[in-house]
Amino acid sequence: MDAYKSSVDFAEATAFLSHACYEQDKMALRATLKNKSILSGLLSRLSSCSSHGRVCVSPVLVAQRRNNSTSPKLKVDFNQSTGVAVMHMQNPPVNSLSLGFLTEFCIAVEKLEMDKSCRGLILTSSQPKVFSAGLDIMDMYGKKLEQYEEFWRAVQEMWLKLYSSNMVTIAAINGSSPAGGCLMSLSCDYRIMADNPRYSIGFNETQFGIVVPVWCKEAMTTIVGHRNTELTLELGLLYNPSDALKIGLVDQLVPEDQVLATATKTMTKWLAIPDHARRITKSMMRKPTIDKIMSIREADMQQYISFISKDSTQKMLGTYLEMLKKKRG
Ligand SMILES: CCC/C=C/C(=O)SCCNC(=O)CCNC(=O)[C@H](O)C(C)(C)COP(=O)([O-])OP(=O)([O-])OC[C@H]1O[C@@H](n2cnc3c(N)ncnc32)[C@H](O)[C@@H]1OP(=O)([O-])[O-]
């Protein structure tokens, strides 16, 4: 009975979040595009094209920060016969989680969530060597307060959407996945990483002077325990795949060319479990964390804005950005 009630509550919370997110996504889209003449009819461009039983969901086209391109930042292949969607992140060069990307991501997950025939989601990257470089630092640097707010709301939404999803979610981590990239992976039910020692995963934020939000700490603690979380977050640690496996940050390592195939095989196993039982159990495990986060959501927002807009934080971010650019040149 308790488990059932918890599932119902979870579903309600998810529906609430979905609705709230959708409304905010639309607002965010409008804000992002307010100076563009392409807003009209944009939401209806969540179009689907179908061939051979596969449906390719083409998410909203959003103006890009870097090159102002309107290319979609996600490609979603939904196989109706298996009920599994594969979401390829394609936000070059490093799949950074920009406002545009996050908006598109939330809408795409929302759309899959609402489709009852979609039971599983595999998240992976189309970019070579990188799963995701984490939050787009350009969206945290030199912006106005309202832009920080809009960005952070999108970050919160991304996490809530993924963490509270009713679908089975598997991260097929085919490249480095620092910071926000690691958070995305941790929000999934299962993590499979390419066994390539050049790749890293973890939370390096303190290394360049920023702090992860409390909900990130909470989610990580439930997966790798208090001590590993403490060490990782305080020292800003990034792990190679085998060390990540040792502390439980990922569940499985496979050769690089088998990441997606293994994710697909693993998904079949998860989908063999009756949906209702799995969902109730997922709810039992995750709802307390979600409830906690929902109750402090606005405080978390204020904390972020006040922290990120500090001169000292901005200075450190500026230095870090310079360092990233120099590394390339
Ligand atoms: C919610 C929890 C809190 C989370 C906080 C965060 O996520 S904070 C985020 C913490 N994340 C990190 O600290 C990760 C930092 N990034 C990396 O460590 C590496 O980029 C890499 C290992 C992901 C890929 O290595 P690689 O050798 O394949 O690529 P490369 O290094 O040559 O970069 C190519 C271009 O991308 C640029 N760029 C890169 N990342 C970001 C970004 N996040 N944003 C914006 N831009 C970024 C880079 O400047 C360069 O630009 P350029 O010169 O072309 O104009």
Short mmCIF file of C-alpha atoms and ligand atoms in Angstrom, two decimals:
data_model
loop_
_atom_site.label_atom_id
_atom_site.label_comp_id
_atom_site.label_asym_id
_atom_site.label_seq_id
_atom_site.Cartn_x
_atom_site.Cartn_y
_atom_site.Cartn_z
CA MET A 1 0.00 0.00 0.00
CA ASP A 2 2.76 2.41 0.99
CA ALA A 3 4.70 1.54 -2.11
CA TYR A 4 1.61 2.09 -4.23
CA LYS A 5 0.91 5.42 -2.60
CA SER A 6 4.49 6.42 -3.08
CA SER A 7 4.21 5.57 -6.77
CA VAL A 8 1.09 7.65 -7.13
CA ASP A 9 2.74 10.58 -5.39
CA PHE A 10 5.78 10.15 -7.58
CA ALA A 11 3.63 10.13 -10.69
CA GLU A 12 1.86 13.26 -9.48
CA ALA A 13 5.16 14.94 -8.70
CA THR A 14 6.45 13.92 -12.12
CA ALA A 15 3.33 15.21 -13.84
CA PHE A 16 3.62 18.44 -11.90
CA LEU A 17 7.27 18.78 -12.79
CA SER A 18 6.55 17.92 -16.39
CA HIS A 19 3.88 20.54 -16.62
CA ALA A 20 5.93 23.14 -14.81
CA CYS A 21 8.91 22.33 -16.94
CA TYR A 22 6.98 22.50 -20.17
CA GLU A 23 5.57 25.89 -19.31
CA GLN A 24 8.98 27.15 -18.27
CA ASP A 25 10.60 25.60 -21.33
CA LYS A 26 8.25 27.52 -23.52
CA MET A 27 9.02 30.68 -21.57
CA ALA A 28 12.72 30.00 -21.81
CA LEU A 29 12.40 29.42 -25.51
CA ARG A 30 10.52 32.64 -25.90
CA ALA A 31 13.11 34.49 -23.86
CA THR A 32 15.96 32.96 -25.81
CA LEU A 33 14.33 33.82 -29.05
CA LYS A 34 12.65 37.04 -28.16
CA ASN A 35 14.69 39.00 -30.67
CA LYS A 36 14.30 36.48 -33.41
CA SER A 37 11.45 36.43 -35.83
CA ILE A 38 11.32 32.63 -35.91
CA LEU A 39 9.38 32.17 -32.69
CA SER A 40 6.07 31.84 -34.44
CA GLY A 41 5.18 28.21 -34.93
CA LEU A 42 8.41 27.02 -33.33
CA LEU A 43 6.90 24.72 -30.75
CA SER A 44 4.98 22.93 -33.44
CA ARG A 45 8.32 21.98 -34.97
CA LEU A 46 8.61 19.14 -32.49
CA SER A 47 8.04 17.12 -35.59
CA SER A 48 8.22 13.38 -36.12
CA CYS A 49 9.19 11.52 -39.25
CA SER A 50 8.70 7.81 -39.45
CA SER A 51 10.32 5.13 -41.53
CA HIS A 52 10.67 1.37 -41.11
CA GLY A 53 9.05 1.43 -37.69
CA ARG A 54 11.60 3.93 -36.41
CA VAL A 55 10.55 7.40 -35.47
CA CYS A 56 13.06 10.19 -35.59
CA VAL A 57 11.98 12.94 -33.22
CA SER A 58 13.41 16.20 -34.37
CA PRO A 59 13.35 18.55 -31.38
CA VAL A 60 12.86 22.26 -31.49
CA LEU A 61 15.43 24.23 -33.35
CA VAL A 62 16.99 26.76 -31.07
CA ALA A 63 19.37 29.58 -31.84
CA GLN A 64 22.89 28.57 -30.82
CA ARG A 65 25.18 30.64 -28.67
CA ARG A 66 28.39 30.12 -30.54
CA ASN A 67 27.60 30.29 -34.18
CA ASN A 68 23.96 31.24 -33.98
CA SER A 69 23.24 28.07 -35.94
CA THR A 70 19.77 26.59 -35.75
CA SER A 71 20.94 22.99 -35.97
CA PRO A 72 19.24 20.70 -33.45
CA LYS A 73 21.44 19.88 -30.49
CA LEU A 74 19.89 16.46 -30.07
CA LYS A 75 19.02 13.61 -32.35
CA VAL A 76 16.45 11.23 -30.95
CA ASP A 77 15.90 7.84 -32.56
CA PHE A 78 12.85 6.15 -31.17
CA ASN A 79 12.37 2.51 -32.09
CA GLN A 80 8.68 1.83 -31.64
CA SER A 81 9.06 -1.92 -31.81
CA THR A 82 11.41 -2.02 -28.80
CA GLY A 83 10.01 1.04 -27.01
CA VAL A 84 13.54 2.43 -26.66
CA ALA A 85 14.71 5.92 -27.62
CA VAL A 86 18.37 6.72 -28.17
CA MET A 87 19.18 10.37 -27.59
CA HIS A 88 22.41 11.54 -29.21
CA MET A 89 23.78 14.80 -27.87
CA GLN A 90 25.23 16.83 -30.72
CA ASN A 91 26.17 20.25 -29.43
CA PRO A 92 29.68 20.82 -30.81
CA PRO A 93 32.41 21.04 -29.87
CA VAL A 94 31.97 19.40 -26.43
CA ASN A 95 28.22 19.02 -25.76
CA SER A 96 28.31 21.79 -23.20
CA LEU A 97 24.98 22.19 -21.43
CA SER A 98 23.99 25.64 -22.63
CA LEU A 99 20.59 27.21 -22.07
CA GLY A 100 19.62 26.31 -25.62
CA PHE A 101 20.75 22.72 -25.19
CA LEU A 102 19.00 22.30 -21.84
CA THR A 103 15.76 23.73 -23.19
CA GLU A 104 15.82 21.36 -26.12
CA PHE A 105 16.75 18.47 -23.86
CA CYS A 106 13.87 19.06 -21.44
CA ILE A 107 11.35 19.29 -24.23
CA ALA A 108 12.64 16.12 -25.89
CA VAL A 109 12.53 14.13 -22.61
CA GLU A 110 9.09 15.52 -21.88
CA LYS A 111 7.86 14.41 -25.27
CA LEU A 112 9.19 10.88 -24.82
CA GLU A 113 7.82 10.73 -21.28
CA MET A 114 4.35 11.55 -22.55
CA ASP A 115 4.54 8.83 -25.19
CA LYS A 116 3.32 5.71 -23.40
CA SER A 117 5.01 3.48 -25.95
CA CYS A 118 8.43 4.80 -24.96
CA ARG A 119 9.72 2.77 -21.99
CA GLY A 120 13.47 3.29 -22.16
CA LEU A 121 15.91 6.10 -22.91
CA ILE A 122 19.59 5.73 -23.75
CA LEU A 123 21.59 8.92 -23.51
CA THR A 124 24.81 9.15 -25.51
CA SER A 125 27.03 11.57 -27.46
CA SER A 126 27.63 12.13 -31.14
CA GLN A 127 30.76 14.17 -30.39
CA PRO A 128 34.07 12.31 -30.53
CA LYS A 129 35.79 11.77 -27.16
CA VAL A 130 33.29 13.79 -25.12
CA PHE A 131 30.02 12.72 -23.52
CA SER A 132 29.42 16.20 -22.13
CA ALA A 133 31.77 18.94 -20.85
CA GLY A 134 29.14 19.92 -18.27
CA LEU A 135 27.46 23.26 -17.86
CA ASP A 136 28.31 25.80 -20.49
CA ILE A 137 30.63 28.18 -18.70
CA MET A 138 29.73 30.95 -21.13
CA ASP A 139 26.24 30.90 -19.64
CA MET A 140 27.72 31.45 -16.19
CA TYR A 141 30.12 34.21 -17.11
CA GLY A 142 29.52 37.93 -17.58
CA LYS A 143 25.75 37.68 -17.79
CA LYS A 144 22.89 39.62 -16.22
CA LEU A 145 21.16 38.37 -13.07
CA GLU A 146 18.03 37.37 -14.97
CA GLN A 147 20.14 35.36 -17.41
CA TYR A 148 21.76 33.49 -14.51
CA GLU A 149 18.30 32.77 -13.17
CA GLU A 150 16.99 31.50 -16.48
CA PHE A 151 20.02 29.29 -16.96
CA TRP A 152 19.88 27.79 -13.48
CA ARG A 153 16.19 27.04 -13.81
CA ALA A 154 16.99 25.09 -16.95
CA VAL A 155 19.76 23.21 -15.10
CA GLN A 156 17.37 22.30 -12.27
CA GLU A 157 14.75 21.18 -14.80
CA MET A 158 17.18 18.99 -16.67
CA TRP A 159 18.09 17.19 -13.48
CA LEU A 160 14.50 16.84 -12.27
CA LYS A 161 13.30 15.55 -15.62
CA LEU A 162 15.97 12.91 -15.87
CA TYR A 163 16.09 11.91 -12.22
CA SER A 164 12.32 11.59 -11.92
CA SER A 165 11.76 9.92 -15.30
CA ASN A 166 9.40 6.97 -15.41
CA MET A 167 11.43 5.52 -18.26
CA VAL A 168 14.42 3.28 -17.75
CA THR A 169 17.34 5.62 -18.35
CA ILE A 170 20.82 4.43 -19.30
CA ALA A 171 23.86 6.64 -19.84
CA ALA A 172 26.11 5.31 -22.60
CA ILE A 173 29.17 7.37 -21.69
CA ASN A 174 31.36 7.31 -24.77
CA GLY A 175 33.77 10.06 -23.75
CA SER A 176 34.78 12.41 -20.96
CA SER A 177 32.01 13.49 -18.67
CA PRO A 178 33.11 16.11 -16.15
CA ALA A 179 30.87 18.10 -13.81
CA GLY A 180 27.38 18.63 -15.27
CA GLY A 181 28.10 15.74 -17.66
CA CYS A 182 28.66 13.50 -14.65
CA LEU A 183 25.48 14.82 -13.05
CA MET A 184 23.50 13.87 -16.17
CA SER A 185 24.94 10.36 -16.04
CA LEU A 186 24.25 10.03 -12.32
CA SER A 187 20.60 10.92 -12.92
CA CYS A 188 20.19 7.80 -15.06
CA ASP A 189 19.35 4.34 -13.73
CA TYR A 190 22.52 2.75 -15.09
CA ARG A 191 25.89 3.96 -16.40
CA ILE A 192 28.07 2.21 -18.97
CA MET A 193 31.38 3.91 -19.79
CA ALA A 194 33.98 3.43 -22.52
CA ASP A 195 37.07 1.78 -21.05
CA ASN A 196 39.49 4.38 -22.35
CA PRO A 197 41.98 5.74 -19.78
CA ARG A 198 42.05 9.09 -21.58
CA TYR A 199 38.46 9.74 -20.56
CA SER A 200 37.46 11.13 -17.20
CA ILE A 201 34.33 11.53 -15.14
CA GLY A 202 33.65 13.27 -11.84
CA PHE A 203 33.13 16.70 -10.36
CA ASN A 204 36.00 19.15 -10.83
CA GLU A 205 34.08 22.31 -9.86
CA THR A 206 36.09 23.30 -6.78
CA GLN A 207 39.27 23.21 -8.89
CA PHE A 208 38.14 26.39 -10.60
CA GLY A 209 36.35 27.96 -7.67
CA ILE A 210 32.73 26.93 -7.98
CA VAL A 211 30.51 24.70 -5.86
CA VAL A 212 27.98 22.04 -6.88
CA PRO A 213 24.40 22.54 -5.69
CA VAL A 214 23.12 20.62 -2.70
CA TRP A 215 20.90 18.40 -4.86
CA CYS A 216 23.91 17.26 -6.84
CA LYS A 217 25.61 16.32 -3.58
CA GLU A 218 22.47 14.48 -2.43
CA ALA A 219 22.13 12.51 -5.65
CA MET A 220 25.80 11.59 -5.67
CA THR A 221 25.75 10.49 -2.04
CA THR A 222 22.93 8.05 -2.74
CA ILE A 223 25.10 6.41 -5.39
CA VAL A 224 28.69 6.40 -4.14
CA GLY A 225 28.22 7.10 -0.43
CA HIS A 226 29.17 9.97 1.84
CA ARG A 227 32.93 9.51 1.93
CA ASN A 228 33.44 9.20 -1.83
CA THR A 229 31.17 12.18 -2.38
CA GLU A 230 33.03 14.23 0.20
CA LEU A 231 36.42 13.46 -1.33
CA THR A 232 35.24 14.00 -4.90
CA LEU A 233 33.43 17.26 -4.30
CA GLU A 234 35.92 18.87 -1.92
CA LEU A 235 38.96 18.03 -4.01
CA GLY A 236 37.24 18.46 -7.38
CA LEU A 237 38.20 14.97 -8.50
CA LEU A 238 37.93 13.53 -11.98
CA TYR A 239 38.40 9.77 -12.28
CA ASN A 240 39.60 7.61 -15.11
CA PRO A 241 37.08 4.89 -16.01
CA SER A 242 38.58 2.13 -13.89
CA ASP A 243 38.74 4.32 -10.77
CA ALA A 244 35.21 5.52 -11.46
CA LEU A 245 34.10 1.89 -11.57
CA LYS A 246 35.89 1.18 -8.28
CA ILE A 247 33.93 3.83 -6.39
CA GLY A 248 30.65 3.00 -8.15
CA LEU A 249 30.41 6.23 -10.13
CA VAL A 250 29.80 4.07 -13.20
CA ASP A 251 28.34 0.55 -13.27
CA GLN A 252 30.18 -1.08 -16.13
CA LEU A 253 33.15 -0.53 -18.46
CA VAL A 254 33.22 -1.86 -21.99
CA PRO A 255 35.45 -1.32 -25.03
CA GLU A 256 34.70 1.98 -26.67
CA ASP A 257 33.06 0.52 -29.76
CA GLN A 258 30.64 -1.51 -27.65
CA VAL A 259 29.19 1.19 -25.44
CA LEU A 260 25.94 1.67 -27.33
CA ALA A 261 25.46 -2.03 -28.10
CA THR A 262 25.93 -2.88 -24.42
CA ALA A 263 23.51 -0.16 -23.41
CA THR A 264 20.93 -1.61 -25.79
CA LYS A 265 21.44 -5.12 -24.42
CA THR A 266 21.24 -3.87 -20.85
CA MET A 267 18.06 -1.98 -21.67
CA THR A 268 16.43 -5.22 -22.83
CA LYS A 269 17.17 -6.75 -19.42
CA TRP A 270 15.70 -3.78 -17.57
CA LEU A 271 12.61 -3.73 -19.77
CA ALA A 272 11.95 -7.39 -18.98
CA ILE A 273 10.95 -6.24 -15.47
CA PRO A 274 7.25 -5.31 -15.30
CA ASP A 275 7.04 -1.54 -15.65
CA HIS A 276 4.75 -0.89 -12.69
CA ALA A 277 6.95 -2.80 -10.23
CA ARG A 278 10.11 -1.15 -11.49
CA ARG A 279 8.56 2.31 -11.41
CA ILE A 280 7.21 1.91 -7.87
CA THR A 281 10.64 0.78 -6.78
CA LYS A 282 12.36 3.68 -8.55
CA SER A 283 9.96 6.02 -6.86
CA MET A 284 10.68 4.46 -3.48
CA MET A 285 14.39 5.08 -4.03
CA ARG A 286 14.27 8.58 -5.53
CA LYS A 287 11.19 10.37 -4.27
CA PRO A 288 12.68 11.45 -0.94
CA THR A 289 15.54 13.21 -2.75
CA ILE A 290 13.15 14.81 -5.25
CA ASP A 291 10.85 16.04 -2.45
CA LYS A 292 13.78 17.51 -0.60
CA ILE A 293 15.00 19.35 -3.67
CA MET A 294 11.56 20.65 -4.59
CA SER A 295 11.25 22.14 -1.12
CA ILE A 296 14.47 24.12 -1.46
CA ARG A 297 14.29 24.90 -5.14
CA GLU A 298 13.89 28.66 -4.83
CA ALA A 299 16.52 28.90 -2.10
CA ASP A 300 18.87 26.96 -4.34
CA MET A 301 18.18 29.46 -7.12
CA GLN A 302 18.94 32.45 -4.90
CA GLN A 303 22.09 30.80 -3.64
CA TYR A 304 23.28 30.13 -7.18
CA ILE A 305 22.61 33.68 -8.37
CA SER A 306 24.32 35.23 -5.41
CA PHE A 307 27.33 32.92 -5.72
CA ILE A 308 27.81 33.07 -9.48
CA SER A 309 27.46 36.84 -9.70
CA LYS A 310 30.15 37.53 -7.09
CA ASP A 311 33.19 39.32 -8.50
CA SER A 312 35.52 36.70 -7.06
CA THR A 313 33.58 33.83 -8.71
CA GLN A 314 33.47 35.65 -12.03
CA LYS A 315 37.18 36.30 -11.87
CA MET A 316 37.91 32.61 -11.33
CA LEU A 317 35.59 31.58 -14.14
CA GLY A 318 37.30 34.08 -16.44
CA THR A 319 40.69 32.61 -15.59
CA TYR A 320 39.40 29.08 -16.14
CA LEU A 321 37.92 29.97 -19.53
CA GLU A 322 41.24 31.49 -20.56
CA MET A 323 42.99 28.35 -19.47
CA LEU A 324 40.62 26.14 -21.51
CA LYS A 325 41.18 28.26 -24.58
CA LYS A 326 44.98 28.38 -24.16
CA LYS A 327 45.06 24.60 -23.81
CA ARG A 328 43.71 24.41 -27.32
CA GLY A 329 45.95 27.09 -28.82
C1 LIG B 1 25.07 21.13 -11.81
C2 LIG B 1 26.39 20.75 -11.23
C3 LIG B 1 27.42 21.83 -11.35
C4 LIG B 1 28.08 21.75 -12.64
C5 LIG B 1 28.98 22.65 -13.03
C6 LIG B 1 29.62 22.53 -14.34
O1 LIG B 1 29.33 21.65 -15.13
S1 LIG B 1 30.80 23.70 -14.77
C7 LIG B 1 31.59 23.09 -16.21
C8 LIG B 1 32.76 22.23 -15.83
N1 LIG B 1 33.31 21.58 -16.97
C9 LIG B 1 34.63 21.49 -17.16
O2 LIG B 1 35.41 21.96 -16.37
C10 LIG B 1 35.08 20.79 -18.40
C11 LIG B 1 36.03 21.64 -19.17
N2 LIG B 1 36.34 21.05 -20.43
C12 LIG B 1 37.24 20.05 -20.59
O3 LIG B 1 37.83 19.56 -19.64
C13 LIG B 1 37.52 19.59 -21.98
O4 LIG B 1 36.93 20.51 -22.88
C14 LIG B 1 36.97 18.19 -22.31
C15 LIG B 1 37.77 17.13 -21.56
C16 LIG B 1 35.50 18.05 -21.98
C17 LIG B 1 37.13 17.93 -23.84
O5 LIG B 1 38.45 18.17 -24.20
P1 LIG B 1 38.81 18.51 -25.72
O6 LIG B 1 40.30 18.52 -25.79
O7 LIG B 1 38.06 17.58 -26.62
O8 LIG B 1 38.18 19.95 -25.96
P2 LIG B 1 38.84 21.36 -25.56
O9 LIG B 1 39.24 21.40 -24.12
O10 LIG B 1 39.88 21.72 -26.56
O11 LIG B 1 37.58 22.36 -25.71
C18 LIG B 1 37.04 22.70 -26.97
C19 LIG B 1 36.33 24.03 -26.86
O12 LIG B 1 35.23 23.89 -25.95
C20 LIG B 1 35.32 24.87 -24.93
N3 LIG B 1 34.77 24.29 -23.69
C21 LIG B 1 35.15 23.18 -23.07
N4 LIG B 1 34.38 22.94 -21.99
C22 LIG B 1 33.48 23.96 -21.95
C23 LIG B 1 32.41 24.28 -21.08
N5 LIG B 1 32.09 23.51 -20.01
N6 LIG B 1 31.71 25.38 -21.32
C24 LIG B 1 31.99 26.17 -22.37
N7 LIG B 1 32.99 25.90 -23.23
C25 LIG B 1 33.72 24.82 -23.01
C26 LIG B 1 36.81 25.18 -24.83
O13 LIG B 1 37.02 26.46 -24.24
C27 LIG B 1 37.20 25.14 -26.29
O14 LIG B 1 36.75 26.37 -26.88
P3 LIG B 1 37.53 27.03 -28.12
O15 LIG B 1 38.97 27.15 -27.72
O16 LIG B 1 37.32 26.08 -29.26
O17 LIG B 1 36.83 28.36 -28.31
#
